[in-house]
GROMACS .gro file of C-alpha atoms in nm:
model
  125
    1UNK     CA    1   0.000   0.000   0.000
    2UNK     CA    2   0.282   0.239   0.085
    3UNK     CA    3   0.490   0.337  -0.216
    4UNK     CA    4   0.800   0.552  -0.235
    5UNK     CA    5   0.896   0.665  -0.584
    6UNK     CA    6   1.230   0.840  -0.620
    7UNK     CA    7   1.355   1.058  -0.901
    8UNK     CA    8   1.617   1.321  -0.976
    9UNK     CA    9   1.937   1.119  -0.971
   10UNK     CA   10   2.199   1.131  -1.240
   11UNK     CA   11   2.546   1.249  -1.330
   12UNK     CA   12   2.669   1.582  -1.201
   13UNK     CA   13   2.999   1.767  -1.197
   14UNK     CA   14   3.183   1.805  -0.869
   15UNK     CA   15   3.076   2.128  -0.704
   16UNK     CA   16   2.740   2.114  -0.873
   17UNK     CA   17   2.391   2.057  -0.741
   18UNK     CA   18   2.122   1.796  -0.773
   19UNK     CA   19   1.778   1.752  -0.622
   20UNK     CA   20   1.622   1.419  -0.538
   21UNK     CA   21   1.253   1.374  -0.481
   22UNK     CA   22   1.055   1.098  -0.316
   23UNK     CA   23   0.682   1.085  -0.381
   24UNK     CA   24   0.505   0.907  -0.099
   25UNK     CA   25   0.178   0.729  -0.165
   26UNK     CA   26  -0.042   0.592   0.110
   27UNK     CA   27   0.084   0.823   0.383
   28UNK     CA   28   0.063   1.187   0.476
   29UNK     CA   29   0.406   1.318   0.572
   30UNK     CA   30   0.265   1.464   0.893
   31UNK     CA   31   0.202   1.106   1.005
   32UNK     CA   32   0.550   0.959   0.959
   33UNK     CA   33   0.921   1.023   0.988
   34UNK     CA   34   1.120   1.010   0.665
   35UNK     CA   35   1.486   0.974   0.577
   36UNK     CA   36   1.738   0.940   0.298
   37UNK     CA   37   2.016   0.680   0.310
   38UNK     CA   38   2.291   0.612   0.061
   39UNK     CA   39   2.523   0.327  -0.024
   40UNK     CA   40   2.844   0.359  -0.220
   41UNK     CA   41   3.010   0.058  -0.385
   42UNK     CA   42   3.194  -0.149  -0.128
   43UNK     CA   43   3.059   0.053   0.163
   44UNK     CA   44   2.787   0.011   0.421
   45UNK     CA   45   2.460   0.191   0.374
   46UNK     CA   46   2.469   0.515   0.570
   47UNK     CA   47   2.227   0.775   0.692
   48UNK     CA   48   2.219   1.101   0.499
   49UNK     CA   49   1.929   1.314   0.619
   50UNK     CA   50   1.600   1.279   0.800
   51UNK     CA   51   1.276   1.467   0.846
   52UNK     CA   52   1.027   1.420   1.127
   53UNK     CA   53   0.654   1.451   1.093
   54UNK     CA   54   0.690   1.801   1.240
   55UNK     CA   55   0.958   1.887   0.982
   56UNK     CA   56   1.250   1.879   1.221
   57UNK     CA   57   1.568   1.776   1.042
   58UNK     CA   58   1.888   1.582   1.105
   59UNK     CA   59   2.194   1.541   0.886
   60UNK     CA   60   2.499   1.323   0.869
   61UNK     CA   61   2.816   1.515   0.946
   62UNK     CA   62   2.944   1.440   0.597
   63UNK     CA   63   2.661   1.633   0.430
   64UNK     CA   64   2.568   1.889   0.693
   65UNK     CA   65   2.569   2.237   0.544
   66UNK     CA   66   2.556   2.104   0.187
   67UNK     CA   67   2.234   1.900   0.178
   68UNK     CA   68   1.884   2.009   0.275
   69UNK     CA   69   1.587   1.781   0.335
   70UNK     CA   70   1.235   1.919   0.314
   71UNK     CA   71   0.881   1.834   0.214
   72UNK     CA   72   0.641   1.996  -0.026
   73UNK     CA   73   0.332   2.190   0.078
   74UNK     CA   74   0.104   1.904  -0.022
   75UNK     CA   75   0.287   1.682   0.230
   76UNK     CA   76   0.337   1.409  -0.026
   77UNK     CA   77   0.694   1.458  -0.145
   78UNK     CA   78   1.025   1.455   0.038
   79UNK     CA   79   1.303   1.652  -0.126
   80UNK     CA   80   1.678   1.630  -0.087
   81UNK     CA   81   1.863   1.930  -0.224
   82UNK     CA   82   2.230   1.846  -0.269
   83UNK     CA   83   2.476   2.130  -0.319
   84UNK     CA   84   2.854   2.146  -0.345
   85UNK     CA   85   2.865   1.782  -0.445
   86UNK     CA   86   3.185   1.587  -0.395
   87UNK     CA   87   3.321   1.267  -0.545
   88UNK     CA   88   3.250   1.087  -0.219
   89UNK     CA   89   2.879   1.167  -0.255
   90UNK     CA   90   2.857   0.914  -0.536
   91UNK     CA   91   2.615   0.646  -0.421
   92UNK     CA   92   2.274   0.494  -0.459
   93UNK     CA   93   2.034   0.711  -0.263
   94UNK     CA   94   1.720   0.560  -0.113
   95UNK     CA   95   1.416   0.721   0.040
   96UNK     CA   96   1.260   0.548   0.338
   97UNK     CA   97   0.994   0.590   0.603
   98UNK     CA   98   0.977   0.479   0.965
   99UNK     CA   99   0.602   0.469   0.897
  100UNK     CA  100   0.522   0.624   1.234
  101UNK     CA  101   0.576   0.955   1.406
  102UNK     CA  102   0.877   1.004   1.626
  103UNK     CA  103   1.015   1.302   1.811
  104UNK     CA  104   1.363   1.262   1.665
  105UNK     CA  105   1.527   1.110   1.359
  106UNK     CA  106   1.703   0.778   1.389
  107UNK     CA  107   2.017   0.704   1.190
  108UNK     CA  108   1.963   0.330   1.228
  109UNK     CA  109   1.839   0.183   0.901
  110UNK     CA  110   1.675  -0.109   1.081
  111UNK     CA  111   1.417   0.127   1.225
  112UNK     CA  112   1.279   0.211   0.881
  113UNK     CA  113   1.005   0.007   0.722
  114UNK     CA  114   0.939   0.097   0.359
  115UNK     CA  115   1.204   0.182   0.101
  116UNK     CA  116   1.217   0.331  -0.243
  117UNK     CA  117   1.389   0.155  -0.530
  118UNK     CA  118   1.713   0.350  -0.506
  119UNK     CA  119   1.842   0.633  -0.720
  120UNK     CA  120   2.197   0.656  -0.855
  121UNK     CA  121   2.389   0.979  -0.802
  122UNK     CA  122   2.727   1.001  -0.969
  123UNK     CA  123   2.961   1.293  -0.911
  124UNK     CA  124   3.246   1.338  -1.156
  125UNK     CA  125   3.552   1.556  -1.114
   0.00000   0.00000   0.00000
């Protein structure tokens, strides 16, 4: 019933910007916590950014100040604006939901329930 459809990935020059979107079906974003994770080749999947049902945010240290997570006014789409992209940002990015409200964002992927299909972001220098 819950569907997460990601878009916006692609190839971008180092220092450039890219915006990912995640359209959420079956849930209002005021009812759940959301997050973005990423996984680079040969590395563990890691937390990138999260958004609570009240629109509080949390970021990994590696992206803090460069990435911004937000939601649209219709409360159906989660956005990840990525600026000043670096080679190390290259990864498959996945949108996910905890599927419940929580006061704070967890960085533990095991606490998230539904996942999008993954979206490749490649940064070239």
